[in-house]
Short mmCIF file of C-alpha atoms and ligand atoms in Angstrom, two decimals:
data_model
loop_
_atom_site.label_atom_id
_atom_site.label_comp_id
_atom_site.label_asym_id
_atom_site.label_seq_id
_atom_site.Cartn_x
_atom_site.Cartn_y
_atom_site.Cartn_z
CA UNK A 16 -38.86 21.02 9.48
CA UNK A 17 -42.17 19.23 8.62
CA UNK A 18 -43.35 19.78 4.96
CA UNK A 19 -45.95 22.00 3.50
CA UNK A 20 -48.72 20.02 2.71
CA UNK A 21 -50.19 20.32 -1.05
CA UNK A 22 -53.49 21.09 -0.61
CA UNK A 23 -55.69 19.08 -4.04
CA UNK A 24 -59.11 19.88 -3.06
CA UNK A 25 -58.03 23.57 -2.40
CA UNK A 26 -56.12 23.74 -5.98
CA UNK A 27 -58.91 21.73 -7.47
CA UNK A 28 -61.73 24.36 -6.21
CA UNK A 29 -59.08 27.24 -7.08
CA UNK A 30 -59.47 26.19 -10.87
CA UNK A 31 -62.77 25.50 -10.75
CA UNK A 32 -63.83 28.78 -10.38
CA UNK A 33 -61.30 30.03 -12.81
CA UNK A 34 -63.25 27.69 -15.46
CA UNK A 35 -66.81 28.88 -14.15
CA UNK A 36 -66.51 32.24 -16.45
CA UNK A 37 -65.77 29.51 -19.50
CA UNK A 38 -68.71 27.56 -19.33
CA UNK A 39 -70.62 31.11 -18.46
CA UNK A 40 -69.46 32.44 -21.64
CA UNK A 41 -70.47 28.57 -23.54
CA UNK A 42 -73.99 28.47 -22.13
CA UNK A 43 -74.41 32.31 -23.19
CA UNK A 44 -73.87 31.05 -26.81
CA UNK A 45 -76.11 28.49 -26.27
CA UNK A 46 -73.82 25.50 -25.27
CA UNK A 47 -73.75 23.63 -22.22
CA UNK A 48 -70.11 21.34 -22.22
CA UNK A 49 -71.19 17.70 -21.83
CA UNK A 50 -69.49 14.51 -20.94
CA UNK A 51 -70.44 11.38 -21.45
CA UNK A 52 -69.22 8.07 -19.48
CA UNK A 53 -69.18 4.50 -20.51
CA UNK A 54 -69.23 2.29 -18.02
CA UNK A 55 -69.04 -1.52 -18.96
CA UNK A 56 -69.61 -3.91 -15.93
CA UNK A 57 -70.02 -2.72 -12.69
CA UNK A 58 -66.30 -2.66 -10.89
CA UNK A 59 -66.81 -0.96 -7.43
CA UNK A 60 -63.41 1.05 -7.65
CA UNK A 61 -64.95 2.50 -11.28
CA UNK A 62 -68.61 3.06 -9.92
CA UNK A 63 -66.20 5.39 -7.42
CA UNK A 64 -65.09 6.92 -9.92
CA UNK A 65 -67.30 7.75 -12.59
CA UNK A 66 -69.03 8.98 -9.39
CA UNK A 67 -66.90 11.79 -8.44
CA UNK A 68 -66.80 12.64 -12.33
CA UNK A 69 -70.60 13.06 -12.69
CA UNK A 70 -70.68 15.09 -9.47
CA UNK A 71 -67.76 17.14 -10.32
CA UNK A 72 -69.46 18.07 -13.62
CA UNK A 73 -73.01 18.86 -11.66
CA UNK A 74 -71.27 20.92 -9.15
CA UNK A 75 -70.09 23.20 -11.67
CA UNK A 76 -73.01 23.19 -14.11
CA UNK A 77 -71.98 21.01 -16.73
CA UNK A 78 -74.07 18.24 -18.34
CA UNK A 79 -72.81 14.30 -17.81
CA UNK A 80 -74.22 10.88 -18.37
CA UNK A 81 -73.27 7.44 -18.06
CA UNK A 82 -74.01 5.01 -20.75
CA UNK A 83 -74.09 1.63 -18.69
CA UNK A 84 -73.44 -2.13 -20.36
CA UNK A 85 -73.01 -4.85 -19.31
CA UNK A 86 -69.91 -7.00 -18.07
CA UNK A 87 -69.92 -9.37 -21.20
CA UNK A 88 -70.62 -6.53 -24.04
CA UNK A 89 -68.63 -7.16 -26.99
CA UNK A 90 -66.12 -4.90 -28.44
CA UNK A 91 -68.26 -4.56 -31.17
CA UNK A 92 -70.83 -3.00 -28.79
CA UNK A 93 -68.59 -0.93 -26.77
CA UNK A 94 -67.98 0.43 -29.83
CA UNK A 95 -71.38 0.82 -31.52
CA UNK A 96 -71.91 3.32 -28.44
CA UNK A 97 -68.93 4.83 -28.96
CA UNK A 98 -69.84 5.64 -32.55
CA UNK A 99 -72.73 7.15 -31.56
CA UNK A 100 -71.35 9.66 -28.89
CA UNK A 101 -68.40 10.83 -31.64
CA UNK A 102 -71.16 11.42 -34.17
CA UNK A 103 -73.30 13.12 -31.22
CA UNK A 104 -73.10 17.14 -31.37
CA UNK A 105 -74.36 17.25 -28.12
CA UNK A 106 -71.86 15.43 -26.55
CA UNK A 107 -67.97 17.15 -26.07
CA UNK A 108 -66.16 14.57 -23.91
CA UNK A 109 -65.91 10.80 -23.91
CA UNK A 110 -64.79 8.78 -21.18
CA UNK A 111 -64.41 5.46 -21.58
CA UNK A 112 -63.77 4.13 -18.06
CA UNK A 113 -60.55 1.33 -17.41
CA UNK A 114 -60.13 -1.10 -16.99
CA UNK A 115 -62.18 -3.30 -19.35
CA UNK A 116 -63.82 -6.64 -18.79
CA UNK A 117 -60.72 -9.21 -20.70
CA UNK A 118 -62.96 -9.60 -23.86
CA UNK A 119 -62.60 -6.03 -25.06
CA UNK A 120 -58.88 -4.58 -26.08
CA UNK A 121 -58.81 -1.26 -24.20
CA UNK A 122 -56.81 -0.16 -27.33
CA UNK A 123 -59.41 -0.79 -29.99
CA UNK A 124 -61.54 1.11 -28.39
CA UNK A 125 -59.44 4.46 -27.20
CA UNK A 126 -58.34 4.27 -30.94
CA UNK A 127 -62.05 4.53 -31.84
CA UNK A 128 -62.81 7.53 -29.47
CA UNK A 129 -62.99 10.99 -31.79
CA UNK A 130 -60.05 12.62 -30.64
CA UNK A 131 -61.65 16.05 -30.53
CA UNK A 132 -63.51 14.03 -28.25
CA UNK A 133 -60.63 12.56 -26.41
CA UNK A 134 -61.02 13.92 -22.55
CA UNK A 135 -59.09 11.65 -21.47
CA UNK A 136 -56.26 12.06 -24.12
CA UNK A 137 -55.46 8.61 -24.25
CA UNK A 138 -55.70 8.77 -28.21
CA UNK A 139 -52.81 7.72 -29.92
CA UNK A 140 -53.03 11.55 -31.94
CA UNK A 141 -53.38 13.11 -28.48
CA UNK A 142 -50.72 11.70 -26.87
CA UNK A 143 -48.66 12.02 -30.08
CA UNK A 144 -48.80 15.93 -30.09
CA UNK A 145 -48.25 15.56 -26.35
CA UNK A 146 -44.60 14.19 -26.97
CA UNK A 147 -43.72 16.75 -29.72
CA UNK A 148 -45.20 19.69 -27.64
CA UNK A 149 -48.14 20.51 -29.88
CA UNK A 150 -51.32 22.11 -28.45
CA UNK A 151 -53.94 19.17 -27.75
CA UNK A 152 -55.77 17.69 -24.50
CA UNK A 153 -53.48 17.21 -21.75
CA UNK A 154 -54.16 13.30 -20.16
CA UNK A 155 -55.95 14.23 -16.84
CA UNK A 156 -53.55 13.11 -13.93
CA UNK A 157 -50.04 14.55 -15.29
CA UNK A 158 -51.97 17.73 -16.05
CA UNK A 159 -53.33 17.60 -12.33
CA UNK A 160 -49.57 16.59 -11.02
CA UNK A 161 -48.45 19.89 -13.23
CA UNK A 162 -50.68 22.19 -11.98
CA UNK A 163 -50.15 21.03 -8.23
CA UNK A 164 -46.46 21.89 -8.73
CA UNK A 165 -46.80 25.23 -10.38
CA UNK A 166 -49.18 26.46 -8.32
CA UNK A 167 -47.06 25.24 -5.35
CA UNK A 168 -43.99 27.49 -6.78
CA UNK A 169 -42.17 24.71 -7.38
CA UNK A 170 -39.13 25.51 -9.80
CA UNK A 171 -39.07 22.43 -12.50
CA UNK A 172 -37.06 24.03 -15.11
CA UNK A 173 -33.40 21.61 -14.97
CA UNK A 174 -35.21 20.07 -12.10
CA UNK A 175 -34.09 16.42 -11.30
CA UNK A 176 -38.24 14.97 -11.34
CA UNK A 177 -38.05 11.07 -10.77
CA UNK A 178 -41.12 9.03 -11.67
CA UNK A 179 -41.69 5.51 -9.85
CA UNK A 180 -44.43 3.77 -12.48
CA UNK A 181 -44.62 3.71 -16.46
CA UNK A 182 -48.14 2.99 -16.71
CA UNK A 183 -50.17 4.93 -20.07
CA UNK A 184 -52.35 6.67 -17.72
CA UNK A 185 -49.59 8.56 -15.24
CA UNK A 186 -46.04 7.85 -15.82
CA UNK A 187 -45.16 7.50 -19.50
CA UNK A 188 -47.59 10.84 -20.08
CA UNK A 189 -46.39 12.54 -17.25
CA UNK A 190 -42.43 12.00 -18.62
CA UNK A 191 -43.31 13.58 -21.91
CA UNK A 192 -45.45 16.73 -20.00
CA UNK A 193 -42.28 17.95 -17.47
CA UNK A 194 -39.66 17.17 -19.46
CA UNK A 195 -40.80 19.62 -22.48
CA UNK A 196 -39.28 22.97 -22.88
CA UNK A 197 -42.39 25.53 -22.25
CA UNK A 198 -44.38 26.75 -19.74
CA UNK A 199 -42.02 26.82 -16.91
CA UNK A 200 -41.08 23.09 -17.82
CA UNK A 201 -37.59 21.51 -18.58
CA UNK A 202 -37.29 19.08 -16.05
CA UNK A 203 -34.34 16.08 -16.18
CA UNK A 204 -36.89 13.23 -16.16
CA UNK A 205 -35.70 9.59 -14.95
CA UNK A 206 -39.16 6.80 -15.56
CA UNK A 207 -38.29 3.53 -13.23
CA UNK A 208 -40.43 0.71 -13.94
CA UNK A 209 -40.69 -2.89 -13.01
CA UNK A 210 -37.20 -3.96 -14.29
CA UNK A 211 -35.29 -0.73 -12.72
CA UNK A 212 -32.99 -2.56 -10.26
CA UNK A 213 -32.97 -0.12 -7.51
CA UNK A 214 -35.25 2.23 -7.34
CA UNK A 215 -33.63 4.03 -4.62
CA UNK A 216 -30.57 5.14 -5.99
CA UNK A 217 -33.31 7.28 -8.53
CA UNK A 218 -36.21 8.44 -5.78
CA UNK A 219 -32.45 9.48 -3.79
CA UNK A 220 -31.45 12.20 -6.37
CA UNK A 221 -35.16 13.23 -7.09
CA UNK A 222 -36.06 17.14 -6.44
CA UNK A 223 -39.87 15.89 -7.40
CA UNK A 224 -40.58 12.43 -6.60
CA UNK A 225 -43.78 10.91 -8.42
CA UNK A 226 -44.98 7.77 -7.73
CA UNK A 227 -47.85 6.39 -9.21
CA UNK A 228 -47.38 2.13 -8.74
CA UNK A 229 -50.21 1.42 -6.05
CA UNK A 230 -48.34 -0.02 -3.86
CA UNK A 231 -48.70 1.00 -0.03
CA UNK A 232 -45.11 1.99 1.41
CA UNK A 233 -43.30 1.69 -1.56
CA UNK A 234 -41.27 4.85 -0.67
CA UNK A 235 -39.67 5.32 2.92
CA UNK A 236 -37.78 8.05 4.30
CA UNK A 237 -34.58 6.65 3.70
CA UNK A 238 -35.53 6.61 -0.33
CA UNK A 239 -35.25 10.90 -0.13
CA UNK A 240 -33.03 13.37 -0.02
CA UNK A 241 -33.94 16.41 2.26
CA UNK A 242 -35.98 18.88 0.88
CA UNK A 243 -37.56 16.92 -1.95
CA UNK A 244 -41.13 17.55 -2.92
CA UNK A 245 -43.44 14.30 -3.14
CA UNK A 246 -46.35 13.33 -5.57
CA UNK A 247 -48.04 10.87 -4.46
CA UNK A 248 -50.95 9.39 -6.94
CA UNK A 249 -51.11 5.54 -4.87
CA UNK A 250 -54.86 5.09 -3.79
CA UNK A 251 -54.46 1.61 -2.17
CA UNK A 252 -57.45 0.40 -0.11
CA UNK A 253 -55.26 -0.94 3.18
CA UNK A 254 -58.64 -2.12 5.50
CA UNK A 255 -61.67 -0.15 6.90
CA UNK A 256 -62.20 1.55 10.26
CA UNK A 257 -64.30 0.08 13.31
CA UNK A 258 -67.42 1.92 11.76
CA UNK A 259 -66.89 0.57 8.17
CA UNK A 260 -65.02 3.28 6.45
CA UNK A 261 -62.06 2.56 3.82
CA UNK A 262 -59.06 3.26 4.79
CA UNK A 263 -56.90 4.85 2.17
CA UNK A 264 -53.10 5.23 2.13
CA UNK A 265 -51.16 6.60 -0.67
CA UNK A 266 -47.60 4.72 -1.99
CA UNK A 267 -45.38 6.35 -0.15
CA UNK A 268 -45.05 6.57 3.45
CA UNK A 269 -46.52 10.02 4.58
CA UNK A 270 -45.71 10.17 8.25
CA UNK A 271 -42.10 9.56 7.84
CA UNK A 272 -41.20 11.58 4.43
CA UNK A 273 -43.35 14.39 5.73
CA UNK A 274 -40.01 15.03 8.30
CA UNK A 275 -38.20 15.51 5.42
CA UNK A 276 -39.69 16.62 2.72
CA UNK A 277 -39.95 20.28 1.94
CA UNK A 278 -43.66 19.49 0.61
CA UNK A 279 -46.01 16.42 -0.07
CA UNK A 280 -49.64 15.66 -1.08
CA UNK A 281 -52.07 13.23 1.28
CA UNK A 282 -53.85 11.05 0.03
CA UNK A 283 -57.11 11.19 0.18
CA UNK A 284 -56.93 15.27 -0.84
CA UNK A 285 -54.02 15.30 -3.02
CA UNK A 286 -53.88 14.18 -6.51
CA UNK A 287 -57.00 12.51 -6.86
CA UNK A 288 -59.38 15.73 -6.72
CA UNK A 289 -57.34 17.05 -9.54
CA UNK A 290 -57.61 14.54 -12.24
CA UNK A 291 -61.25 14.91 -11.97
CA UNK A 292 -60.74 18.82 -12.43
CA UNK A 293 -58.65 18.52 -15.00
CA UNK A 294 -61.14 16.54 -16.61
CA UNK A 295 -63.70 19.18 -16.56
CA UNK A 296 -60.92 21.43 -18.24
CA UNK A 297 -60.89 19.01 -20.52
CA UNK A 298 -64.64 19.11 -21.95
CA UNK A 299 -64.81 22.25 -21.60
CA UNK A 300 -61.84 23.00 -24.08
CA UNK A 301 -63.87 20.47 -26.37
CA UNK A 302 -66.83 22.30 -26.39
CA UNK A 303 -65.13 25.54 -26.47
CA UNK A 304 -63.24 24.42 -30.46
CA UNK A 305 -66.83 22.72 -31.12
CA UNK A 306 -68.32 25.99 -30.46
CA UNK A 307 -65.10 28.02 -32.67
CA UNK A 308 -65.24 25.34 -35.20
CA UNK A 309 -68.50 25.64 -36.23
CA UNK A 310 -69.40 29.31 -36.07
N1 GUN B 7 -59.43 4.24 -14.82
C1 GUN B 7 -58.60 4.73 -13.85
N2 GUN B 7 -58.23 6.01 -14.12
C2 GUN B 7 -58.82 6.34 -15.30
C3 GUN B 7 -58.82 7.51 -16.09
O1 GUN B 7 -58.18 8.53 -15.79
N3 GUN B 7 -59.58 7.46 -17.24
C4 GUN B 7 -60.28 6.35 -17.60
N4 GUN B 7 -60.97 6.39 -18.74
N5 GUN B 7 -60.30 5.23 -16.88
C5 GUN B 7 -59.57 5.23 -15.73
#
């Protein structure tokens, strides 16, 4: 039997309007959640992004800007501007956008971010309360990946969940969300990574396959069991049509899991439209404990 197909833009615009009464009930007092992007350089794949984020935030009547320097800013810079936004009152979310041009350590400056600023929660106090449980920001893309699977019905508690990639944005985070013991969680979580010698005899066992690598085809058919339900978070550019359109495949091979999985997000329309949601989530919470922590 082919597999249901996880709808993201159709999850994504679910939660949107759940968070519409929220920023309602923010501008009533006043407050209008705002996040603010900094850009350094002018990467095409970032411009993309930061894109969809300012849009996403329009669309639902938040404020955004983008702070813009240039590809050979210094840290010192990057950071100057970063001061400014934490000190800001104005301003609930920062978004630093990755990667960096090789002069600036991404870390110096995440670690600078105010994490009650952190919408991204890549600071190291965000992601610490993430791995003992505590309430704080959830990183953007495992939050999206949760929500996709809850809202899908899928069962995670003692649920075998493999993960294919250990990067800081995805697969580390994403390790430390499922495998907690709340909210429906409780999964048995195996992480491969570049030195895992076979990856298959992991993605073979997996109930909930993730893979996050960016590699196209990565995963084939004969990598799953029947019935397992696929993640996939690859967005790997693979050529462009006749009429000059990008053509977008995910990491794992759609057509051919698709037989067997029991369900499976495309890409484009699958995990990407929630990270950007989750985002807005995000800034909202920020200005919502602004708002509580100052009246
Ligand atoms: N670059 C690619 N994905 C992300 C993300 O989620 N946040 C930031 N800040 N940069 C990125």
């Amino acid at each position: 039997m082919a597999a249901k197909i996880i709808d993201g833009n159709k999850i994504a615009t679910e939660i949107r309007q759940e968070i519409k009464e929220r920023i309602a009930k923010l501008k009533e007092k006043g407050v209008t959640p705002k996040l603010s992007v900094v850009l350094v350089g002018d990467d095409p794949a970032s411009i993309s992004y930061i894109t969809s984020k300012a849009k996403g935030c329009d669309e639902i009547g938040m404020c955004s800007e983008t702070i813009k320097l240039p590809a050979d800013a210094t840290e010192m810079e990057v950071m100057g501007t970063v001061d400014t936004l934490n000190k800001d009152p104005g301003v609930h979310g920062i978004l630093v956008q990755l990667p960096l041009p090789k002069q600036i350590k991404a870390d110096n400056i995440i670690n600078y971010i105010s994490p009650e600023k952190d919408v991204d929660a890549f600071t190291p106090l965000n992601l610490g309360k993430l791995m003992r449980g505590e309430e704080a920001f959830l990183p953007c893309t495992p939050h999206g990946i949760y929500q996709l699977l809850i809202r899908t019905g899928v069962n995670l508690k003692g649920a075998e969940v493999v993960i294919v990639g250990a990067s800081n944005i995805v697969g580390r985070p994403l390790t430390m969300l499922l495998s907690q013991e709340k909210d429906g969680l409780g999964a048995t979580v195996t992480l491969c990574h570049v030195f895992t010698k076979d990856i298959s005899v992991h993605t073979k066992r997996a109930d909930v396959l993730v893979v996050a690598v960016g590699k196209a085809n990565l995963v084939t058919a004969d990598m799953v069991k029947e019935g397992v339900v696929v993640i996939d978070v690859g967005i790997n550019r693979i050529g462009k049509t006749e009429s000059g359109k990008a053509i977008i495949v995910g990491d794992v091979d759609f057509e051919g899991i698709k037989e067997k999985a029991s369900a499976i997000t495309p890409v484009p329309g699958g995990v990407g439209p929630m990270t950007v949601t989750m985002l807005l989530v995000n800034t909202i919470e920020a200005a919502e404990r602004a708002v509580k922590s100052c009246c």
